[in-house]
Structures are given as structure tokens and as C-alpha cells.
mmCIF file of C-alpha atoms in Angstrom:
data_model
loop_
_atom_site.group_PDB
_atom_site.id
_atom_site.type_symbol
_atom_site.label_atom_id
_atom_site.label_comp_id
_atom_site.label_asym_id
_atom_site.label_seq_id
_atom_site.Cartn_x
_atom_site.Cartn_y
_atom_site.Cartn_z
ATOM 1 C CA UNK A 5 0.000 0.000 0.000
ATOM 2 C CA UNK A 6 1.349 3.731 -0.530
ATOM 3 C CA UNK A 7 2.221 5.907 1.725
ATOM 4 C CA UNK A 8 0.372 9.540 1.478
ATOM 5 C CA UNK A 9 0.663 12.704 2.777
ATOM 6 C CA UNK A 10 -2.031 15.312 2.460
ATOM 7 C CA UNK A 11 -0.603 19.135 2.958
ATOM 8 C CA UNK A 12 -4.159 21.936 2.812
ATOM 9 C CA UNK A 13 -4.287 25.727 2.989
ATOM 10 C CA UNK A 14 -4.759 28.791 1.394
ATOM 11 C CA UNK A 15 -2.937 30.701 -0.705
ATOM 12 C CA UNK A 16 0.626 31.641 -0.402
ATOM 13 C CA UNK A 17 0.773 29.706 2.684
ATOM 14 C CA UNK A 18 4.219 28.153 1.352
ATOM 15 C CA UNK A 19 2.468 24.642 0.147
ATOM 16 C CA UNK A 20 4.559 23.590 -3.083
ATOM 17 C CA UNK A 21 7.990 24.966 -1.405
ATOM 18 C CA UNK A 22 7.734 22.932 1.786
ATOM 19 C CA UNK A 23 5.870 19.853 0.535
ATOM 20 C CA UNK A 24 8.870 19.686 -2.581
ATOM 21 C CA UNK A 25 11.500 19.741 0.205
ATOM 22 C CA UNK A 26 9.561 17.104 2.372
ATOM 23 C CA UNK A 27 9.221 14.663 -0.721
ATOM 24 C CA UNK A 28 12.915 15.275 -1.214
ATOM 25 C CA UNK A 29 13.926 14.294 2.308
ATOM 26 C CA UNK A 30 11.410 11.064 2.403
ATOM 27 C CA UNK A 31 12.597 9.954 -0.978
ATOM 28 C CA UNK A 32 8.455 10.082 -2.025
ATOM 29 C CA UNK A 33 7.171 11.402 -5.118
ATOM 30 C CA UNK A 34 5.679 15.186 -4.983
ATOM 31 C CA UNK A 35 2.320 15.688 -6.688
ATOM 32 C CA UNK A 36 2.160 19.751 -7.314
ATOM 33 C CA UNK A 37 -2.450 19.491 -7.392
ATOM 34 C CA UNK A 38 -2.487 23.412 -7.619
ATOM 35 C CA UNK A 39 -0.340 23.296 -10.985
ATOM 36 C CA UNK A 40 -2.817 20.446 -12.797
ATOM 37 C CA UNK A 41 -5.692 22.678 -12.164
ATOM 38 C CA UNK A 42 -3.686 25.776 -13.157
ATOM 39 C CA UNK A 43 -3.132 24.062 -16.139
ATOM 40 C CA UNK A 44 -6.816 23.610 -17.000
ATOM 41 C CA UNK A 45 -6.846 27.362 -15.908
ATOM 42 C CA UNK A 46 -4.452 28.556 -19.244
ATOM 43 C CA UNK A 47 -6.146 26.041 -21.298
ATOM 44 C CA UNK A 48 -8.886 28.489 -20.735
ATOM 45 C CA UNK A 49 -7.416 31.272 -20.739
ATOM 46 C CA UNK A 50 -5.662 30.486 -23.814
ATOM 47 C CA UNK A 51 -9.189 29.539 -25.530
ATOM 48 C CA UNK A 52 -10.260 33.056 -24.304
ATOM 49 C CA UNK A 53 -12.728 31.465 -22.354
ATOM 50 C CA UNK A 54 -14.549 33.869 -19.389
ATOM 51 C CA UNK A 55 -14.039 32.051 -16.135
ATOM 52 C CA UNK A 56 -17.385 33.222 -14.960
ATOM 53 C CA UNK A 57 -18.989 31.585 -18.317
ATOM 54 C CA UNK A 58 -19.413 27.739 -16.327
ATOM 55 C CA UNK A 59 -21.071 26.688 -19.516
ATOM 56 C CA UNK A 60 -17.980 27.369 -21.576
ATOM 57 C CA UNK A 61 -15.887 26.267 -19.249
ATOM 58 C CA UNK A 62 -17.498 22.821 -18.676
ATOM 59 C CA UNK A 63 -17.782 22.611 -22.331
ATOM 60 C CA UNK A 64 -14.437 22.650 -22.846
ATOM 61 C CA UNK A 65 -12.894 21.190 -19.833
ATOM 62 C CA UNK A 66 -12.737 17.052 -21.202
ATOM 63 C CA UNK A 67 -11.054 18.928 -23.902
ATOM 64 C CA UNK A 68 -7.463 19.285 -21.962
ATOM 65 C CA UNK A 69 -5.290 16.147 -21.762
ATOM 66 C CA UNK A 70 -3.383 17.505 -18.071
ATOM 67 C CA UNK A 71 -0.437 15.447 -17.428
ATOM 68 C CA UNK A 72 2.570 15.051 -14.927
ATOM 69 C CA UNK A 73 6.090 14.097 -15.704
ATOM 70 C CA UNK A 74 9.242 13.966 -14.559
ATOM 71 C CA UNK A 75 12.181 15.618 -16.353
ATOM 72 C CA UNK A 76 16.092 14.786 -14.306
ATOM 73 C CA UNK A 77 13.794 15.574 -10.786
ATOM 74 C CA UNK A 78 11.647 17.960 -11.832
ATOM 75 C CA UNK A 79 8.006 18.170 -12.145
ATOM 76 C CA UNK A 80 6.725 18.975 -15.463
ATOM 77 C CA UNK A 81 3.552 19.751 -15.896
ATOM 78 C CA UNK A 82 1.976 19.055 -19.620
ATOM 79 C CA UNK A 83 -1.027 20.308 -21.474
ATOM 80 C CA UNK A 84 -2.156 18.362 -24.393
ATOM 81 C CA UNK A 85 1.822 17.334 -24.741
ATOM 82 C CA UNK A 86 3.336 20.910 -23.882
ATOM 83 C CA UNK A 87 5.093 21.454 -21.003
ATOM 84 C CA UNK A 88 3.550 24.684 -20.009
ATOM 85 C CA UNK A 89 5.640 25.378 -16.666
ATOM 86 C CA UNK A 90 6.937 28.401 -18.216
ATOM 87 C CA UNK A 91 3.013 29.356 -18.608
ATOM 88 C CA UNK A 92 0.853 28.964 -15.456
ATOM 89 C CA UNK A 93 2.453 30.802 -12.547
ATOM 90 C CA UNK A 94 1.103 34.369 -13.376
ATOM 91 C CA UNK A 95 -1.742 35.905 -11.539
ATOM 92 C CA UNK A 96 -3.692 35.563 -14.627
ATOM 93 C CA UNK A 97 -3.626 32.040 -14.716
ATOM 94 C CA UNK A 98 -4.428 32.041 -10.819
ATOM 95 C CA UNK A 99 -7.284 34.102 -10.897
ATOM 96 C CA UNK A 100 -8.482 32.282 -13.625
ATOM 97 C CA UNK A 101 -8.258 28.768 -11.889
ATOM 98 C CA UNK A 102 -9.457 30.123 -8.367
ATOM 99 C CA UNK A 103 -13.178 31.122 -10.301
ATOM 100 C CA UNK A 104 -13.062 27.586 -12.418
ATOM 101 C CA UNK A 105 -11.953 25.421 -9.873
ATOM 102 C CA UNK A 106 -14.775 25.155 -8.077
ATOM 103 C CA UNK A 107 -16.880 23.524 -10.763
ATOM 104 C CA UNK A 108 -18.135 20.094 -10.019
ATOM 105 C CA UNK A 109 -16.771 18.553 -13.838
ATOM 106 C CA UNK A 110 -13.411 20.358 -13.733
ATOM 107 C CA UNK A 111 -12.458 18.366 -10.257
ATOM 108 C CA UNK A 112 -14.001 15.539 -11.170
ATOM 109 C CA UNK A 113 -11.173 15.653 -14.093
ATOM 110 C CA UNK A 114 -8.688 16.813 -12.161
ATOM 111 C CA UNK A 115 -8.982 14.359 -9.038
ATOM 112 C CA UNK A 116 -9.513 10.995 -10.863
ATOM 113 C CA UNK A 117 -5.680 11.553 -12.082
ATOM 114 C CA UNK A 118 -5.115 12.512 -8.617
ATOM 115 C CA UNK A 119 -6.339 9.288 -7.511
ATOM 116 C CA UNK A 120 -4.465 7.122 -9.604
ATOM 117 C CA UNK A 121 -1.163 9.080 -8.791
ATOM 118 C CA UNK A 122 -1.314 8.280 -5.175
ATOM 119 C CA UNK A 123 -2.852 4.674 -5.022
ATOM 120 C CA UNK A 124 0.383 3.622 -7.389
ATOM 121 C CA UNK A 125 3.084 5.394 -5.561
ATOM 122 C CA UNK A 126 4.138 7.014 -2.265
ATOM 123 C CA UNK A 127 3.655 10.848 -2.472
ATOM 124 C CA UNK A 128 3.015 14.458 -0.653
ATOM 125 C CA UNK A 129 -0.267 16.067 -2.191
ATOM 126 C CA UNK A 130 -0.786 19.504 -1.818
ATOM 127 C CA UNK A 131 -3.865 21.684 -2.189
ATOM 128 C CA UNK A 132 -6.975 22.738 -1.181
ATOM 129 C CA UNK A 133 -8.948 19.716 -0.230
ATOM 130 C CA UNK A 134 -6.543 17.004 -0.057
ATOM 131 C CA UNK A 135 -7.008 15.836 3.301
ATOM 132 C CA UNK A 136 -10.788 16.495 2.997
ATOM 133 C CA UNK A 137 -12.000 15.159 -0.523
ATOM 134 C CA UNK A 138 -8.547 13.352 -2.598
ATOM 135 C CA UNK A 139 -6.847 11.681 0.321
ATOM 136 C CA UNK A 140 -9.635 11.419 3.112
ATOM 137 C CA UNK A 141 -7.456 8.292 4.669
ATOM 138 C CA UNK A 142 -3.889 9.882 4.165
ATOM 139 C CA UNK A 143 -1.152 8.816 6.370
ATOM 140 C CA UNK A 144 -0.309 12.422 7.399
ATOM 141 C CA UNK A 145 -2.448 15.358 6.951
ATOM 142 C CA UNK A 146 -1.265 18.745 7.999
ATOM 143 C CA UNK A 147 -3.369 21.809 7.200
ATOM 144 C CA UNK A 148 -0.652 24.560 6.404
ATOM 145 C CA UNK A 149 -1.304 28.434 6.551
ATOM 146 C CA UNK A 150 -0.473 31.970 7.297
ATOM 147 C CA UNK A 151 -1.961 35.887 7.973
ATOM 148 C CA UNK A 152 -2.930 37.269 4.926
ATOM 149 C CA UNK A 153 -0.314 40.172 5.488
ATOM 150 C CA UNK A 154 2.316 37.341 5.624
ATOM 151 C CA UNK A 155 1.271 35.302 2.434
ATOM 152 C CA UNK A 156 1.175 38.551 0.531
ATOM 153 C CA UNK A 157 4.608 39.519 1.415
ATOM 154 C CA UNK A 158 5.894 36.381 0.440
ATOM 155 C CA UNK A 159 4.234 36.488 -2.833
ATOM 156 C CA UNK A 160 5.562 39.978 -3.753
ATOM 157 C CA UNK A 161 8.823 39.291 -2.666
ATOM 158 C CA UNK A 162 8.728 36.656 -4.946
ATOM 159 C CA UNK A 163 7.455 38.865 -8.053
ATOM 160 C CA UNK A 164 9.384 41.436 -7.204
ATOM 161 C CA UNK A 165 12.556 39.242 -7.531
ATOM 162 C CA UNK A 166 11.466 37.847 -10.642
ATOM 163 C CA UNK A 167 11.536 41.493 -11.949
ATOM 164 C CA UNK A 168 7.719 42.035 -12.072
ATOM 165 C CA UNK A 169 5.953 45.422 -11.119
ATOM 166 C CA UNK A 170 3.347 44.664 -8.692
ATOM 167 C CA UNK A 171 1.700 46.182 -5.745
ATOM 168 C CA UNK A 172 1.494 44.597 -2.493
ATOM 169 C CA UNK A 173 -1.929 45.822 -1.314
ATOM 170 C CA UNK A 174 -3.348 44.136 -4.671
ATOM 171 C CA UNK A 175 -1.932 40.957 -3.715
ATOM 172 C CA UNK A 176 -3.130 40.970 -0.090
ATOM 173 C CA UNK A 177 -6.849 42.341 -1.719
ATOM 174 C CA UNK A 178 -6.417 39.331 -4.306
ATOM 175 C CA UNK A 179 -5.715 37.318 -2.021
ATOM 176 C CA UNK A 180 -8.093 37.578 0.252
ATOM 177 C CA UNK A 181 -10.617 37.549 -2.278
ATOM 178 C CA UNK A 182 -9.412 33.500 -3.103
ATOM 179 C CA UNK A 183 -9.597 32.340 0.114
ATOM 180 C CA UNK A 184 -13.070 33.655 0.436
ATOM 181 C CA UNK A 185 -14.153 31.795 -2.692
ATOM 182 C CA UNK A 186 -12.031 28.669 -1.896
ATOM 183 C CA UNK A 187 -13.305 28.716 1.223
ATOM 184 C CA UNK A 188 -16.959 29.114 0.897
ATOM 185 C CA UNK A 189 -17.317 27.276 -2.618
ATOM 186 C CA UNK A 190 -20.199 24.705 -2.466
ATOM 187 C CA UNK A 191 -17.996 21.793 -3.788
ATOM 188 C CA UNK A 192 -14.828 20.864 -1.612
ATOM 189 C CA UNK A 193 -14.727 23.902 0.199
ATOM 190 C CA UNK A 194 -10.934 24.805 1.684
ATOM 191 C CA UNK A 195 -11.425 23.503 5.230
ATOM 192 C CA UNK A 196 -9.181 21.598 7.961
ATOM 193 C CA UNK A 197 -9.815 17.805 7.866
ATOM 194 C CA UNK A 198 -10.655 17.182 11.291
ATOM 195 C CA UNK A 199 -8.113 15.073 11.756
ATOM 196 C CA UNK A 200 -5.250 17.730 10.541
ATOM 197 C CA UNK A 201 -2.539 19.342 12.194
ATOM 198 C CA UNK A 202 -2.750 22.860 11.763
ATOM 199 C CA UNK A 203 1.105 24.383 10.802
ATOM 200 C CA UNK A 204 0.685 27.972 10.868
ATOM 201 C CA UNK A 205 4.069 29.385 9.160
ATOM 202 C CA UNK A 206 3.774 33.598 9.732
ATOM 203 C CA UNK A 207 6.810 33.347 12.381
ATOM 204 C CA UNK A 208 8.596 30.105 11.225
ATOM 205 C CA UNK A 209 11.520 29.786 8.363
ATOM 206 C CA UNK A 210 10.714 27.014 6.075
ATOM 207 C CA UNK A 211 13.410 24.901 7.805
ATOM 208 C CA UNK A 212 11.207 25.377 10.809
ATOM 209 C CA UNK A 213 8.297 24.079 8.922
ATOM 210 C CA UNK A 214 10.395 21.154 7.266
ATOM 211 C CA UNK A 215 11.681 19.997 9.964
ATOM 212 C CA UNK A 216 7.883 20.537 11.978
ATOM 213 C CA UNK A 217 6.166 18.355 8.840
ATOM 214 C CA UNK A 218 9.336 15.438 9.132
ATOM 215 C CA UNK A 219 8.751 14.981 12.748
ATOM 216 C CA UNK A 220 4.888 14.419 12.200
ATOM 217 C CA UNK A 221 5.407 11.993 9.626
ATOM 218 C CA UNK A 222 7.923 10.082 11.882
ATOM 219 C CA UNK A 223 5.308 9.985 14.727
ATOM 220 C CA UNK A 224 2.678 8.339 12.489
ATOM 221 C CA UNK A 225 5.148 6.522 10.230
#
């Protein structure tokens, strides 16, 4: 049987960063959940497809073949055959993904591959409702977050370094904004699983968190 581990939270909350590093250190396969649905989110996007347009989008949503790979350790993320993980890190494609997300037929696409990932191999899942809706019987489930102010930061800082012009009170407004939708969307709503361990990350370095996640995962191992 595989071994799981199911990482929630909002936004910015430092996810994909410390469940890549935890996945490195247990030697288990890291499935990046947020990145297959922002893939369906530039498929859109590229289609010129209004997010708010659920017929559209539903329409067109069998339409994208969303695929994982790995290329010499890294996670490559294909749509219909193109690696696109030059493509679907902009705010664009997040906003995008945060209003089609929540349709019923583009999870029900995007989890059935999530499914089959972890039942054949031993992996860290991140996302919004891994512990609650993919993984309900995950080994490990930590629910991972952050203030608002905090995951902002963090996400201009990262912009910022990349070059970008942004503004940070946008970000913390955007922000805010998607983890009111995630979190009060009718299907798998961005909730702890009950059974959780809530990791909140404003005042910890990601070693901190590492190190927090690696000694859970020993306790229940």
C-alpha cells in the first residue's frame, strides 16, 4: 500500500515549497495538485474562455489532456503534450483557476488523475482539499497556513525578484478575495480535515516548517 501525505491551505501559505523539500527528504514522489488545475486554468485562458462563463468552461474542460512528468527531478507539468511550466504561474492564470476550480466537472477531471497518482506510488499532495475530498485516509495530513499580510509579502517578494511590477496591497486584496471563494465554494470547500494538524508558518523559516512536517510523519510513520 502507498504511503500519502495530504498538505491543505490557502494561498501563499508556502504549500509547493515545503511539501517539494519534504518529498525530497522522504525519498516520495511530490504531486504539485495546484499546478494540474492551473493548467486547466491557461487552457482556458488560452481559448479566451470567461471564467465566470461555467457553460464554456465545462464545455471545454474534457477537452485538456493535463499530465505530470518527470524531467532529471523535476516536475513537469503538460497540457495536451506541452510542457507549459513556463506558462501557469502568473496571476492571470491564478485568478483564472481560483473562479473555475470550483466547478463540479473540472475536479471531477482533475482528481480521478489525482487518484491514480497516489494509489500507485508514495507521495506528498498539496492543495486545497486534499485531506478532505482526494486523500480522506492519508497517512499524514497537515493543514498549512499563514496571515494574509504574511502570504502577501511572500508572494511579492517573490514577483518582485522575478523582476515584475506589482503592488502589495493588490496581492493581499487578491488574495483575500481567493480564500473567500475557496473557502466558501459549495464543492470541496478549503477547510481543515478534522483530523489535521494545523502548521501555521507567519513566524517560522521554512526549515522550521520542514523539519515541523518530518517529525509528524515520523510519529505516524
Amino acid at each position: 500500500m502507498s504511503y500519502n501525505i495530504a498538505v491543505d491551505g490557502p494561498a501563499g501559505a508556502g504549500k509547493s515549497t515545503i511539501a517539494r523539500a519534504v518529498a525530497k527528504e522522504l525519498n516520495i514522489i511530490y504531486v504539485d495538485t495546484g499546478a494540474m488545475y492551473r493548467g486547466m486554468g491557461l487552457y482556458m485562458l488560452r481559448l479566451g474562455i470567461d471564467p465566470e462563463d461555467e457553460q464554456a468552461v465545462i464545455a471545454h474542460c474534457d477537452e485538456a489532456d493535463i499530465t505530470l512528468r518527470y524531467e532529471d527531478g523535476v516536475q513537469v507539468v503538460c497540457l495536451n503534450g506541452e510542457n507549459v511550466n513556463a506558462y501557469i504561474r502568473t496571476e492571470e492564470v491564478g485568478a483564472v483557476t481560483s473562479r473555475i476550480s470550483v466547478l463540479p466537472p473540472v475536479r471531477k477531471r482533475i482528481t480521478a488523475l489525482q487518484h491514480e497518482l497516489a494509489a500507485s506510488a508514495d507521495c506528498i499532495m498539496d492543495g486545497r482539499d486534499i485531506g478532505t475530498c482526494v486523500l480522506p485516509h492519508a497517512d499524514v495530513k497537515i493543514y498549512l497556513t499563514a496571515s494574509s499580510e504574511v502570504r502577501a509579502k511572500r508572494r511579492y517578494d517573490e514577483l518582485t525578484a522575478k523582476g515584475q511590477d506589482c503592488d502589495l496591497a493588490q496581492i493581499q486584496a487578491d488574495m483575500e478575495e481567493r480564500d473567500y471563494r475557496d473557502m466558501h465554494r459549495e464543492v470541496s470547500p478549503l477547510r481543515q480535515a478534522q483530523d489535521a494538524v494545523l502548521v501555521d508558518t507567519s513566524d517560522m523559516t521554512p526549515e522550521q516548517v520542514i523539519e515541523r512536517i518530518l517529525e509528524l510523519c515520523e510519529k505516524k510513520g
